[in-house]
Amino acid sequence: MIAVWSAGAPFLPATRLHLDEAGASYSVLAEEPADSDFDRAAGSEVLIVGGSPVTREVLARLPRLELLVRAGVGVEKIDIDEATRRGVMVTNVTDYGIQEVADHSLLLMLAAARRLTYFVRQNESDWADASYLPVGRLSGRTCGLVGLGAIGSAVAARVTALGMSVIAHDPWAPAERFAAVTARSVSLTELLELSDVISLHVPSTPENRHLLNAEAFGRMRRSPIIVNTARGALVDTPALEHALEAGLVSGAGLDVLDEEPDVSRCVSLLRRDDVVVTPHVAWYSGAARDQLGRTAAEIALEFERSGVVPRVLNPEAVRVGRR
């Protein structure tokens, strides 16, 4: 049986449609599951989950679980160590929303460069009173990409079309990938020093939490624009605000925040004229939403019915699994 713990997730209708068409037996857990939800799902071998935290306690309530499918990319809310100990394989869906996130990264980059927040707010008064803040050209500038995976590569193609040169830091990307998008490989320190725009495209891990912190901002020489459509934990929010005040950073375009979803803790950042913020929607389009829901369902069905093991994030669990 399959359990789906994403009662309020936008991809749920596509997941349910695919499972229904396949004649699958499944249960949907409430956003805040009651004991009855877990009792109903206790026999499930596969769990499809959105952004809900899969803790040690949750795993204990699903004793027959063999595969956990994260409908999305980030797995920071999943206790992977406990899942591995229990022989539960963890996989995620990574091949959706690539073009959407790349488009949104470019959108935020342009919005920050063109001081969109400031100029839109000028509509609250007479246009004759509008003042012209410094606005620079992106053409001829350098875009530094932290991460050159599918999304980073797609962003590289877009900024190249704007006439920007591209440098990138990604120790795991092969040389051919840099060549394919005409990007020069640099160290992170070089990227911080040489970039006019810095765009983040890496997952959140304990090692790179607050990758852009006070020390990193202090290394920036060109007062760059910061773009983050990856994970909020990559940027130290108070340090970013200080960098904006000090002129170390000229603007920011953010789709994710370290404090989300409780963004009340960063009200001062949201009020700034040199910052553009969207509510974690870079991934979203109708097509991406449906692709995500359908792919998660396909992975679950192939495992449950045919024993097809997907690419897993904790291969150690395969050795201790029950199949």
PDB file of C-alpha atoms in Angstrom:
ATOM      1  CA  MET A   1       0.000   0.000   0.000  1.00  0.00           C
ATOM      2  CA  ILE A   2       1.025   3.615  -0.585  1.00  0.00           C
ATOM      3  CA  ALA A   3       0.559   6.507   1.832  1.00  0.00           C
ATOM      4  CA  VAL A   4       0.571  10.132   0.715  1.00  0.00           C
ATOM      5  CA  TRP A   5       1.378  12.765   3.328  1.00  0.00           C
ATOM      6  CA  SER A   6       0.734  15.968   1.444  1.00  0.00           C
ATOM      7  CA  ALA A   7      -2.880  16.867   2.090  1.00  0.00           C
ATOM      8  CA  GLY A   8      -2.358  20.543   1.280  1.00  0.00           C
ATOM      9  CA  ALA A   9       0.349  20.222  -1.358  1.00  0.00           C
ATOM     10  CA  PRO A  10      -0.308  21.634  -4.850  1.00  0.00           C
ATOM     11  CA  PHE A  11       0.969  18.457  -6.517  1.00  0.00           C
ATOM     12  CA  LEU A  12      -1.484  16.181  -4.678  1.00  0.00           C
ATOM     13  CA  PRO A  13      -4.239  16.186  -7.354  1.00  0.00           C
ATOM     14  CA  ALA A  14      -1.774  14.950  -9.996  1.00  0.00           C
ATOM     15  CA  THR A  15      -0.477  12.257  -7.633  1.00  0.00           C
ATOM     16  CA  ARG A  16      -3.972  11.049  -6.797  1.00  0.00           C
ATOM     17  CA  LEU A  17      -5.038  11.070 -10.439  1.00  0.00           C
ATOM     18  CA  HIS A  18      -2.066   8.901 -11.426  1.00  0.00           C
ATOM     19  CA  LEU A  19      -2.636   6.486  -8.540  1.00  0.00           C
ATOM     20  CA  ASP A  20      -6.359   6.291  -9.316  1.00  0.00           C
ATOM     21  CA  GLU A  21      -5.714   5.590 -12.996  1.00  0.00           C
ATOM     22  CA  ALA A  22      -3.370   2.780 -11.958  1.00  0.00           C
ATOM     23  CA  GLY A  23      -5.986   1.318  -9.613  1.00  0.00           C
ATOM     24  CA  ALA A  24      -3.615   1.647  -6.677  1.00  0.00           C
ATOM     25  CA  SER A  25      -4.576   1.307  -3.042  1.00  0.00           C
ATOM     26  CA  TYR A  26      -3.460   4.360  -1.092  1.00  0.00           C
ATOM     27  CA  SER A  27      -4.333   6.579   1.851  1.00  0.00           C
ATOM     28  CA  VAL A  28      -3.884  10.327   2.285  1.00  0.00           C
ATOM     29  CA  LEU A  29      -2.662  11.607   5.636  1.00  0.00           C
ATOM     30  CA  ALA A  30      -3.902  14.922   6.965  1.00  0.00           C
ATOM     31  CA  GLU A  31      -1.440  17.808   7.142  1.00  0.00           C
ATOM     32  CA  GLU A  32      -1.378  17.272  10.925  1.00  0.00           C
ATOM     33  CA  PRO A  33      -1.988  13.503  11.090  1.00  0.00           C
ATOM     34  CA  ALA A  34      -4.128  12.091  13.864  1.00  0.00           C
ATOM     35  CA  ASP A  35      -3.545   8.651  15.350  1.00  0.00           C
ATOM     36  CA  SER A  36      -6.269   7.336  13.060  1.00  0.00           C
ATOM     37  CA  ASP A  37      -4.321   8.535  10.009  1.00  0.00           C
ATOM     38  CA  PHE A  38      -1.218   6.653  11.084  1.00  0.00           C
ATOM     39  CA  ASP A  39      -3.270   3.595  11.991  1.00  0.00           C
ATOM     40  CA  ARG A  40      -4.769   3.592   8.504  1.00  0.00           C
ATOM     41  CA  ALA A  41      -1.344   3.971   6.894  1.00  0.00           C
ATOM     42  CA  ALA A  42       0.512   1.535   9.176  1.00  0.00           C
ATOM     43  CA  GLY A  43       0.678  -1.152   6.496  1.00  0.00           C
ATOM     44  CA  SER A  44       2.154   1.143   3.846  1.00  0.00           C
ATOM     45  CA  GLU A  45       5.356   0.114   2.107  1.00  0.00           C
ATOM     46  CA  VAL A  46       5.792   3.474   0.370  1.00  0.00           C
ATOM     47  CA  LEU A  47       5.294   7.013   1.675  1.00  0.00           C
ATOM     48  CA  ILE A  48       5.073  10.002  -0.656  1.00  0.00           C
ATOM     49  CA  VAL A  49       5.754  13.179   1.316  1.00  0.00           C
ATOM     50  CA  GLY A  50       5.799  16.870   0.468  1.00  0.00           C
ATOM     51  CA  GLY A  51       7.364  19.285   2.917  1.00  0.00           C
ATOM     52  CA  SER A  52       6.230  17.640   6.149  1.00  0.00           C
ATOM     53  CA  PRO A  53       8.960  16.615   8.620  1.00  0.00           C
ATOM     54  CA  VAL A  54       9.599  12.872   8.645  1.00  0.00           C
ATOM     55  CA  THR A  55      10.977  12.328  12.127  1.00  0.00           C
ATOM     56  CA  ARG A  56      12.014   9.281  14.110  1.00  0.00           C
ATOM     57  CA  GLU A  57       8.520   9.250  15.618  1.00  0.00           C
ATOM     58  CA  VAL A  58       6.826   9.308  12.213  1.00  0.00           C
ATOM     59  CA  LEU A  59       8.984   6.449  10.944  1.00  0.00           C
ATOM     60  CA  ALA A  60       8.106   4.428  14.041  1.00  0.00           C
ATOM     61  CA  ARG A  61       4.412   4.774  13.167  1.00  0.00           C
ATOM     62  CA  LEU A  62       5.020   3.175   9.749  1.00  0.00           C
ATOM     63  CA  PRO A  63       6.683  -0.152  10.627  1.00  0.00           C
ATOM     64  CA  ARG A  64       6.363  -1.704   7.146  1.00  0.00           C
ATOM     65  CA  LEU A  65       7.765   1.276   5.287  1.00  0.00           C
ATOM     66  CA  GLU A  66      10.467   0.445   2.736  1.00  0.00           C
ATOM     67  CA  LEU A  67      10.631   3.514   0.490  1.00  0.00           C
ATOM     68  CA  LEU A  68      10.153   7.200   1.232  1.00  0.00           C
ATOM     69  CA  VAL A  69       9.567   9.376  -1.839  1.00  0.00           C
ATOM     70  CA  ARG A  70      10.187  13.068  -1.265  1.00  0.00           C
ATOM     71  CA  ALA A  71       8.025  14.910  -3.805  1.00  0.00           C
ATOM     72  CA  GLY A  72      10.561  17.676  -4.234  1.00  0.00           C
ATOM     73  CA  VAL A  73      14.307  18.165  -3.962  1.00  0.00           C
ATOM     74  CA  GLY A  74      15.211  19.133  -0.407  1.00  0.00           C
ATOM     75  CA  VAL A  75      15.415  16.375   2.198  1.00  0.00           C
ATOM     76  CA  GLU A  76      16.547  18.432   5.183  1.00  0.00           C
ATOM     77  CA  LYS A  77      13.271  17.689   6.997  1.00  0.00           C
ATOM     78  CA  ILE A  78      13.765  13.925   6.728  1.00  0.00           C
ATOM     79  CA  ASP A  79      15.668  11.990   9.393  1.00  0.00           C
ATOM     80  CA  ILE A  80      17.741  10.055   6.880  1.00  0.00           C
ATOM     81  CA  ASP A  81      19.932   8.447   9.538  1.00  0.00           C
ATOM     82  CA  GLU A  82      16.893   6.936  11.256  1.00  0.00           C
ATOM     83  CA  ALA A  83      15.425   5.895   7.912  1.00  0.00           C
ATOM     84  CA  THR A  84      18.674   4.131   7.047  1.00  0.00           C
ATOM     85  CA  ARG A  85      18.757   2.378  10.411  1.00  0.00           C
ATOM     86  CA  ARG A  86      15.264   1.061   9.734  1.00  0.00           C
ATOM     87  CA  GLY A  87      16.124  -0.020   6.199  1.00  0.00           C
ATOM     88  CA  VAL A  88      13.922   2.660   4.642  1.00  0.00           C
ATOM     89  CA  MET A  89      15.279   3.949   1.347  1.00  0.00           C
ATOM     90  CA  VAL A  90      14.911   7.673   0.658  1.00  0.00           C
ATOM     91  CA  THR A  91      14.618   9.163  -2.809  1.00  0.00           C
ATOM     92  CA  ASN A  92      13.605  12.559  -4.136  1.00  0.00           C
ATOM     93  CA  VAL A  93      12.233  14.041  -7.348  1.00  0.00           C
ATOM     94  CA  THR A  94      14.786  16.350  -8.912  1.00  0.00           C
ATOM     95  CA  ASP A  95      13.889  16.571 -12.597  1.00  0.00           C
ATOM     96  CA  TYR A  96      10.917  18.924 -12.396  1.00  0.00           C
ATOM     97  CA  GLY A  97      10.708  22.707 -12.449  1.00  0.00           C
ATOM     98  CA  ILE A  98      14.222  23.157 -13.836  1.00  0.00           C
ATOM     99  CA  GLN A  99      13.205  25.719 -16.444  1.00  0.00           C
ATOM    100  CA  GLU A 100      10.832  27.414 -14.007  1.00  0.00           C
ATOM    101  CA  VAL A 101      13.529  27.932 -11.376  1.00  0.00           C
ATOM    102  CA  ALA A 102      15.983  29.160 -14.009  1.00  0.00           C
ATOM    103  CA  ASP A 103      13.380  31.614 -15.330  1.00  0.00           C
ATOM    104  CA  HIS A 104      12.611  32.822 -11.815  1.00  0.00           C
ATOM    105  CA  SER A 105      16.294  33.265 -11.023  1.00  0.00           C
ATOM    106  CA  LEU A 106      16.613  35.498 -14.060  1.00  0.00           C
ATOM    107  CA  LEU A 107      13.429  37.338 -13.063  1.00  0.00           C
ATOM    108  CA  LEU A 108      14.807  38.117  -9.596  1.00  0.00           C
ATOM    109  CA  MET A 109      18.173  39.079 -11.051  1.00  0.00           C
ATOM    110  CA  LEU A 110      16.573  41.562 -13.443  1.00  0.00           C
ATOM    111  CA  ALA A 111      14.178  42.865 -10.788  1.00  0.00           C
ATOM    112  CA  ALA A 112      17.024  43.530  -8.356  1.00  0.00           C
ATOM    113  CA  ALA A 113      19.238  45.073 -11.027  1.00  0.00           C
ATOM    114  CA  ARG A 114      16.443  47.352 -12.272  1.00  0.00           C
ATOM    115  CA  ARG A 115      15.441  48.313  -8.703  1.00  0.00           C
ATOM    116  CA  LEU A 116      11.917  47.035  -9.341  1.00  0.00           C
ATOM    117  CA  THR A 117      10.740  47.178  -5.718  1.00  0.00           C
ATOM    118  CA  TYR A 118      11.763  50.811  -5.408  1.00  0.00           C
ATOM    119  CA  PHE A 119      10.232  51.943  -8.689  1.00  0.00           C
ATOM    120  CA  VAL A 120       6.953  50.068  -8.163  1.00  0.00           C
ATOM    121  CA  ARG A 121       6.604  51.829  -4.816  1.00  0.00           C
ATOM    122  CA  GLN A 122       6.987  55.136  -6.650  1.00  0.00           C
ATOM    123  CA  ASN A 123       3.471  54.526  -7.983  1.00  0.00           C
ATOM    124  CA  GLU A 124       2.183  55.441  -4.538  1.00  0.00           C
ATOM    125  CA  SER A 125       2.965  59.091  -5.313  1.00  0.00           C
ATOM    126  CA  ASP A 126       3.028  61.417  -8.320  1.00  0.00           C
ATOM    127  CA  TRP A 127       5.383  60.172 -11.033  1.00  0.00           C
ATOM    128  CA  ALA A 128       6.816  63.656 -11.282  1.00  0.00           C
ATOM    129  CA  ASP A 129       8.198  63.158  -7.782  1.00  0.00           C
ATOM    130  CA  ALA A 130       9.984  59.918  -8.679  1.00  0.00           C
ATOM    131  CA  SER A 131      13.717  59.944  -8.101  1.00  0.00           C
ATOM    132  CA  TYR A 132      16.206  57.998 -10.167  1.00  0.00           C
ATOM    133  CA  LEU A 133      18.460  55.719  -8.183  1.00  0.00           C
ATOM    134  CA  PRO A 134      21.615  54.284  -9.744  1.00  0.00           C
ATOM    135  CA  VAL A 135      20.772  51.387 -12.071  1.00  0.00           C
ATOM    136  CA  GLY A 136      23.492  49.456 -13.862  1.00  0.00           C
ATOM    137  CA  ARG A 137      23.539  47.286 -16.958  1.00  0.00           C
ATOM    138  CA  LEU A 138      23.822  43.520 -16.735  1.00  0.00           C
ATOM    139  CA  SER A 139      25.357  43.268 -20.192  1.00  0.00           C
ATOM    140  CA  GLY A 140      29.110  43.032 -19.891  1.00  0.00           C
ATOM    141  CA  ARG A 141      28.971  42.091 -16.213  1.00  0.00           C
ATOM    142  CA  THR A 142      30.006  38.824 -14.557  1.00  0.00           C
ATOM    143  CA  CYS A 143      27.503  36.326 -13.161  1.00  0.00           C
ATOM    144  CA  GLY A 144      28.863  33.906 -10.578  1.00  0.00           C
ATOM    145  CA  LEU A 145      26.949  30.660 -10.202  1.00  0.00           C
ATOM    146  CA  VAL A 146      27.373  28.598  -7.049  1.00  0.00           C
ATOM    147  CA  GLY A 147      26.379  25.181  -8.356  1.00  0.00           C
ATOM    148  CA  LEU A 148      26.361  24.104 -11.990  1.00  0.00           C
ATOM    149  CA  GLY A 149      23.789  21.336 -12.029  1.00  0.00           C
ATOM    150  CA  ALA A 150      20.728  21.323 -14.261  1.00  0.00           C
ATOM    151  CA  ILE A 151      19.342  24.588 -12.886  1.00  0.00           C
ATOM    152  CA  GLY A 152      22.681  26.368 -12.704  1.00  0.00           C
ATOM    153  CA  SER A 153      23.416  25.379 -16.296  1.00  0.00           C
ATOM    154  CA  ALA A 154      20.004  26.646 -17.414  1.00  0.00           C
ATOM    155  CA  VAL A 155      20.669  29.968 -15.675  1.00  0.00           C
ATOM    156  CA  ALA A 156      24.069  30.163 -17.375  1.00  0.00           C
ATOM    157  CA  ALA A 157      22.403  29.913 -20.785  1.00  0.00           C
ATOM    158  CA  ARG A 158      19.971  32.689 -19.892  1.00  0.00           C
ATOM    159  CA  VAL A 159      22.505  35.177 -18.560  1.00  0.00           C
ATOM    160  CA  THR A 160      24.835  34.506 -21.481  1.00  0.00           C
ATOM    161  CA  ALA A 161      21.991  35.589 -23.763  1.00  0.00           C
ATOM    162  CA  LEU A 162      21.948  38.881 -21.835  1.00  0.00           C
ATOM    163  CA  GLY A 163      25.587  39.442 -22.690  1.00  0.00           C
ATOM    164  CA  MET A 164      26.999  38.462 -19.312  1.00  0.00           C
ATOM    165  CA  SER A 165      30.110  36.385 -18.783  1.00  0.00           C
ATOM    166  CA  VAL A 166      29.766  33.369 -16.488  1.00  0.00           C
ATOM    167  CA  ILE A 167      32.006  31.972 -13.786  1.00  0.00           C
ATOM    168  CA  ALA A 168      30.948  29.056 -11.619  1.00  0.00           C
ATOM    169  CA  HIS A 169      31.995  27.135  -8.538  1.00  0.00           C
ATOM    170  CA  ASP A 170      31.062  23.466  -8.467  1.00  0.00           C
ATOM    171  CA  PRO A 171      33.722  20.935  -7.396  1.00  0.00           C
ATOM    172  CA  TRP A 172      31.531  18.035  -8.549  1.00  0.00           C
ATOM    173  CA  ALA A 173      30.689  19.244 -12.052  1.00  0.00           C
ATOM    174  CA  PRO A 174      32.794  17.766 -14.890  1.00  0.00           C
ATOM    175  CA  ALA A 175      34.862  20.045 -17.108  1.00  0.00           C
ATOM    176  CA  GLU A 176      32.564  19.286 -20.047  1.00  0.00           C
ATOM    177  CA  ARG A 177      29.641  20.911 -18.243  1.00  0.00           C
ATOM    178  CA  PHE A 178      31.548  24.145 -17.762  1.00  0.00           C
ATOM    179  CA  ALA A 179      32.516  24.083 -21.427  1.00  0.00           C
ATOM    180  CA  ALA A 180      28.939  23.399 -22.528  1.00  0.00           C
ATOM    181  CA  VAL A 181      27.695  26.645 -20.970  1.00  0.00           C
ATOM    182  CA  THR A 182      30.885  28.652 -21.556  1.00  0.00           C
ATOM    183  CA  ALA A 183      31.513  29.053 -17.850  1.00  0.00           C
ATOM    184  CA  ARG A 184      34.928  29.413 -16.244  1.00  0.00           C
ATOM    185  CA  SER A 185      35.574  27.248 -13.197  1.00  0.00           C
ATOM    186  CA  VAL A 186      36.712  29.215 -10.149  1.00  0.00           C
ATOM    187  CA  SER A 187      37.086  28.743  -6.422  1.00  0.00           C
ATOM    188  CA  LEU A 188      34.373  30.057  -4.146  1.00  0.00           C
ATOM    189  CA  THR A 189      36.689  32.824  -2.953  1.00  0.00           C
ATOM    190  CA  GLU A 190      37.360  33.923  -6.534  1.00  0.00           C
ATOM    191  CA  LEU A 191      33.649  33.867  -7.295  1.00  0.00           C
ATOM    192  CA  LEU A 192      32.867  36.109  -4.318  1.00  0.00           C
ATOM    193  CA  GLU A 193      35.552  38.573  -5.382  1.00  0.00           C
ATOM    194  CA  LEU A 194      34.848  38.678  -9.129  1.00  0.00           C
ATOM    195  CA  SER A 195      31.056  38.505  -9.473  1.00  0.00           C
ATOM    196  CA  ASP A 196      28.630  41.346 -10.173  1.00  0.00           C
ATOM    197  CA  VAL A 197      25.761  38.904  -9.608  1.00  0.00           C
ATOM    198  CA  ILE A 198      25.929  35.809  -7.389  1.00  0.00           C
ATOM    199  CA  SER A 199      23.216  33.190  -7.926  1.00  0.00           C
ATOM    200  CA  LEU A 200      22.900  30.152  -5.643  1.00  0.00           C
ATOM    201  CA  HIS A 201      21.981  26.721  -7.016  1.00  0.00           C
ATOM    202  CA  VAL A 202      23.111  24.154  -4.444  1.00  0.00           C
ATOM    203  CA  PRO A 203      21.196  22.033  -1.910  1.00  0.00           C
ATOM    204  CA  SER A 204      21.100  22.811   1.776  1.00  0.00           C
ATOM    205  CA  THR A 205      23.486  20.693   3.843  1.00  0.00           C
ATOM    206  CA  PRO A 206      24.956  21.092   7.329  1.00  0.00           C
ATOM    207  CA  GLU A 207      28.275  21.953   5.663  1.00  0.00           C
ATOM    208  CA  ASN A 208      26.989  24.876   3.603  1.00  0.00           C
ATOM    209  CA  ARG A 209      24.535  26.406   6.045  1.00  0.00           C
ATOM    210  CA  HIS A 210      24.998  30.185   5.842  1.00  0.00           C
ATOM    211  CA  LEU A 211      27.365  29.778   2.916  1.00  0.00           C
ATOM    212  CA  LEU A 212      26.913  33.510   2.450  1.00  0.00           C
ATOM    213  CA  ASN A 213      27.716  34.867   5.895  1.00  0.00           C
ATOM    214  CA  ALA A 214      29.457  37.973   7.187  1.00  0.00           C
ATOM    215  CA  GLU A 215      32.865  36.632   6.182  1.00  0.00           C
ATOM    216  CA  ALA A 216      31.675  35.817   2.656  1.00  0.00           C
ATOM    217  CA  PHE A 217      30.038  39.226   2.209  1.00  0.00           C
ATOM    218  CA  GLY A 218      33.271  40.830   3.368  1.00  0.00           C
ATOM    219  CA  ARG A 219      35.127  39.155   0.494  1.00  0.00           C
ATOM    220  CA  MET A 220      32.850  40.665  -2.152  1.00  0.00           C
ATOM    221  CA  ARG A 221      34.602  43.392  -4.132  1.00  0.00           C
ATOM    222  CA  ARG A 222      31.986  44.452  -6.694  1.00  0.00           C
ATOM    223  CA  SER A 223      28.923  45.065  -4.517  1.00  0.00           C
ATOM    224  CA  PRO A 224      27.069  42.241  -6.264  1.00  0.00           C
ATOM    225  CA  ILE A 225      23.405  41.374  -6.485  1.00  0.00           C
ATOM    226  CA  ILE A 226      22.558  38.195  -4.538  1.00  0.00           C
ATOM    227  CA  VAL A 227      19.998  35.790  -6.027  1.00  0.00           C
ATOM    228  CA  ASN A 228      18.749  32.794  -4.057  1.00  0.00           C
ATOM    229  CA  THR A 229      16.166  30.391  -5.454  1.00  0.00           C
ATOM    230  CA  ALA A 230      17.756  27.346  -3.789  1.00  0.00           C
ATOM    231  CA  ARG A 231      17.420  27.145  -0.008  1.00  0.00           C
ATOM    232  CA  GLY A 232      17.010  29.873   2.588  1.00  0.00           C
ATOM    233  CA  ALA A 233      19.591  28.335   4.913  1.00  0.00           C
ATOM    234  CA  LEU A 234      22.339  29.195   2.416  1.00  0.00           C
ATOM    235  CA  VAL A 235      22.166  32.884   3.346  1.00  0.00           C
ATOM    236  CA  ASP A 236      22.620  34.397   6.802  1.00  0.00           C
ATOM    237  CA  THR A 237      19.754  36.919   6.772  1.00  0.00           C
ATOM    238  CA  PRO A 238      21.107  39.378   9.401  1.00  0.00           C
ATOM    239  CA  ALA A 239      24.495  39.308   7.663  1.00  0.00           C
ATOM    240  CA  LEU A 240      22.801  40.033   4.323  1.00  0.00           C
ATOM    241  CA  GLU A 241      20.971  43.023   5.798  1.00  0.00           C
ATOM    242  CA  HIS A 242      24.229  44.352   7.216  1.00  0.00           C
ATOM    243  CA  ALA A 243      25.942  43.857   3.844  1.00  0.00           C
ATOM    244  CA  LEU A 244      23.160  45.801   2.111  1.00  0.00           C
ATOM    245  CA  GLU A 245      23.462  48.633   4.640  1.00  0.00           C
ATOM    246  CA  ALA A 246      27.247  48.711   4.259  1.00  0.00           C
ATOM    247  CA  GLY A 247      27.134  48.666   0.463  1.00  0.00           C
ATOM    248  CA  LEU A 248      28.927  45.319   0.263  1.00  0.00           C
ATOM    249  CA  VAL A 249      25.873  44.055  -1.636  1.00  0.00           C
ATOM    250  CA  SER A 250      23.840  46.285  -3.968  1.00  0.00           C
ATOM    251  CA  GLY A 251      20.608  44.290  -3.980  1.00  0.00           C
ATOM    252  CA  ALA A 252      19.026  40.889  -3.529  1.00  0.00           C
ATOM    253  CA  GLY A 253      16.408  38.748  -5.229  1.00  0.00           C
ATOM    254  CA  LEU A 254      15.166  36.018  -2.904  1.00  0.00           C
ATOM    255  CA  ASP A 255      12.605  33.253  -3.342  1.00  0.00           C
ATOM    256  CA  VAL A 256      13.643  31.478  -0.147  1.00  0.00           C
ATOM    257  CA  LEU A 257      14.421  32.693   3.357  1.00  0.00           C
ATOM    258  CA  ASP A 258      16.188  31.140   6.314  1.00  0.00           C
ATOM    259  CA  GLU A 259      13.153  31.998   8.447  1.00  0.00           C
ATOM    260  CA  GLU A 260      10.412  30.613   6.188  1.00  0.00           C
ATOM    261  CA  PRO A 261       7.571  29.992   6.499  1.00  0.00           C
ATOM    262  CA  ASP A 262       7.494  32.364   9.503  1.00  0.00           C
ATOM    263  CA  VAL A 263       8.819  35.397   7.641  1.00  0.00           C
ATOM    264  CA  SER A 264       7.635  37.774  10.354  1.00  0.00           C
ATOM    265  CA  ARG A 265      11.159  37.510  11.741  1.00  0.00           C
ATOM    266  CA  CYS A 266      12.615  39.227   8.680  1.00  0.00           C
ATOM    267  CA  VAL A 267      10.166  42.109   8.261  1.00  0.00           C
ATOM    268  CA  SER A 268      12.981  44.647   8.009  1.00  0.00           C
ATOM    269  CA  LEU A 269      14.419  42.784   5.020  1.00  0.00           C
ATOM    270  CA  LEU A 270      11.032  42.594   3.313  1.00  0.00           C
ATOM    271  CA  ARG A 271      10.597  46.356   3.668  1.00  0.00           C
ATOM    272  CA  ARG A 272      13.823  47.234   1.892  1.00  0.00           C
ATOM    273  CA  ASP A 273      13.690  48.939  -1.505  1.00  0.00           C
ATOM    274  CA  ASP A 274      16.795  47.080  -2.672  1.00  0.00           C
ATOM    275  CA  VAL A 275      15.352  43.612  -2.078  1.00  0.00           C
ATOM    276  CA  VAL A 276      12.815  41.631  -4.125  1.00  0.00           C
ATOM    277  CA  VAL A 277      11.187  38.676  -2.353  1.00  0.00           C
ATOM    278  CA  THR A 278       8.788  36.006  -3.632  1.00  0.00           C
ATOM    279  CA  PRO A 279       7.215  33.281  -1.419  1.00  0.00           C
ATOM    280  CA  HIS A 280       9.109  30.116  -2.471  1.00  0.00           C
ATOM    281  CA  VAL A 281       7.348  29.844  -5.824  1.00  0.00           C
ATOM    282  CA  ALA A 282      10.319  29.641  -8.203  1.00  0.00           C
ATOM    283  CA  TRP A 283       9.586  25.975  -8.895  1.00  0.00           C
ATOM    284  CA  TYR A 284       5.937  26.534  -9.678  1.00  0.00           C
ATOM    285  CA  SER A 285       3.988  26.292 -12.891  1.00  0.00           C
ATOM    286  CA  GLY A 286       1.017  24.114 -13.705  1.00  0.00           C
ATOM    287  CA  ALA A 287       3.247  21.864 -15.793  1.00  0.00           C
ATOM    288  CA  ALA A 288       5.919  21.543 -13.090  1.00  0.00           C
ATOM    289  CA  ARG A 289       3.305  20.875 -10.415  1.00  0.00           C
ATOM    290  CA  ASP A 290       1.724  18.066 -12.408  1.00  0.00           C
ATOM    291  CA  GLN A 291       5.089  16.603 -13.421  1.00  0.00           C
ATOM    292  CA  LEU A 292       6.145  16.493  -9.771  1.00  0.00           C
ATOM    293  CA  GLY A 293       2.958  14.766  -8.637  1.00  0.00           C
ATOM    294  CA  ARG A 294       2.990  12.284 -11.487  1.00  0.00           C
ATOM    295  CA  THR A 295       6.682  11.403 -11.103  1.00  0.00           C
ATOM    296  CA  ALA A 296       6.338  10.790  -7.355  1.00  0.00           C
ATOM    297  CA  ALA A 297       3.400   8.470  -8.014  1.00  0.00           C
ATOM    298  CA  GLU A 298       5.297   6.615 -10.762  1.00  0.00           C
ATOM    299  CA  ILE A 299       8.265   5.970  -8.467  1.00  0.00           C
ATOM    300  CA  ALA A 300       5.963   4.651  -5.748  1.00  0.00           C
ATOM    301  CA  LEU A 301       4.026   2.393  -8.120  1.00  0.00           C
ATOM    302  CA  GLU A 302       7.112   0.938  -9.800  1.00  0.00           C
ATOM    303  CA  PHE A 303       8.570   0.026  -6.429  1.00  0.00           C
ATOM    304  CA  GLU A 304       5.382  -1.368  -4.924  1.00  0.00           C
ATOM    305  CA  ARG A 305       4.365  -3.426  -7.958  1.00  0.00           C
ATOM    306  CA  SER A 306       7.642  -4.372  -9.606  1.00  0.00           C
ATOM    307  CA  GLY A 307      10.257  -3.902  -6.909  1.00  0.00           C
ATOM    308  CA  VAL A 308      12.064  -1.284  -9.007  1.00  0.00           C
ATOM    309  CA  VAL A 309      14.469   0.515  -6.680  1.00  0.00           C
ATOM    310  CA  PRO A 310      14.991   4.150  -7.692  1.00  0.00           C
ATOM    311  CA  ARG A 311      18.152   6.173  -7.214  1.00  0.00           C
ATOM    312  CA  VAL A 312      18.366   6.491  -3.443  1.00  0.00           C
ATOM    313  CA  LEU A 313      20.071   9.017  -1.209  1.00  0.00           C
ATOM    314  CA  ASN A 314      20.968   6.446   1.438  1.00  0.00           C
ATOM    315  CA  PRO A 315      22.277   3.346  -0.390  1.00  0.00           C
ATOM    316  CA  GLU A 316      23.185   1.797   2.954  1.00  0.00           C
ATOM    317  CA  ALA A 317      19.464   1.230   3.510  1.00  0.00           C
ATOM    318  CA  VAL A 318      19.315  -1.081   0.492  1.00  0.00           C
ATOM    319  CA  ARG A 319      21.600  -3.540   2.268  1.00  0.00           C
ATOM    320  CA  VAL A 320      19.452  -3.658   5.381  1.00  0.00           C
ATOM    321  CA  GLY A 321      16.094  -3.433   3.602  1.00  0.00           C
ATOM    322  CA  ARG A 322      13.465  -6.131   3.637  1.00  0.00           C
ATOM    323  CA  ARG A 323      13.272  -6.897  -0.091  1.00  0.00           C
TER     324      ARG A 323
END
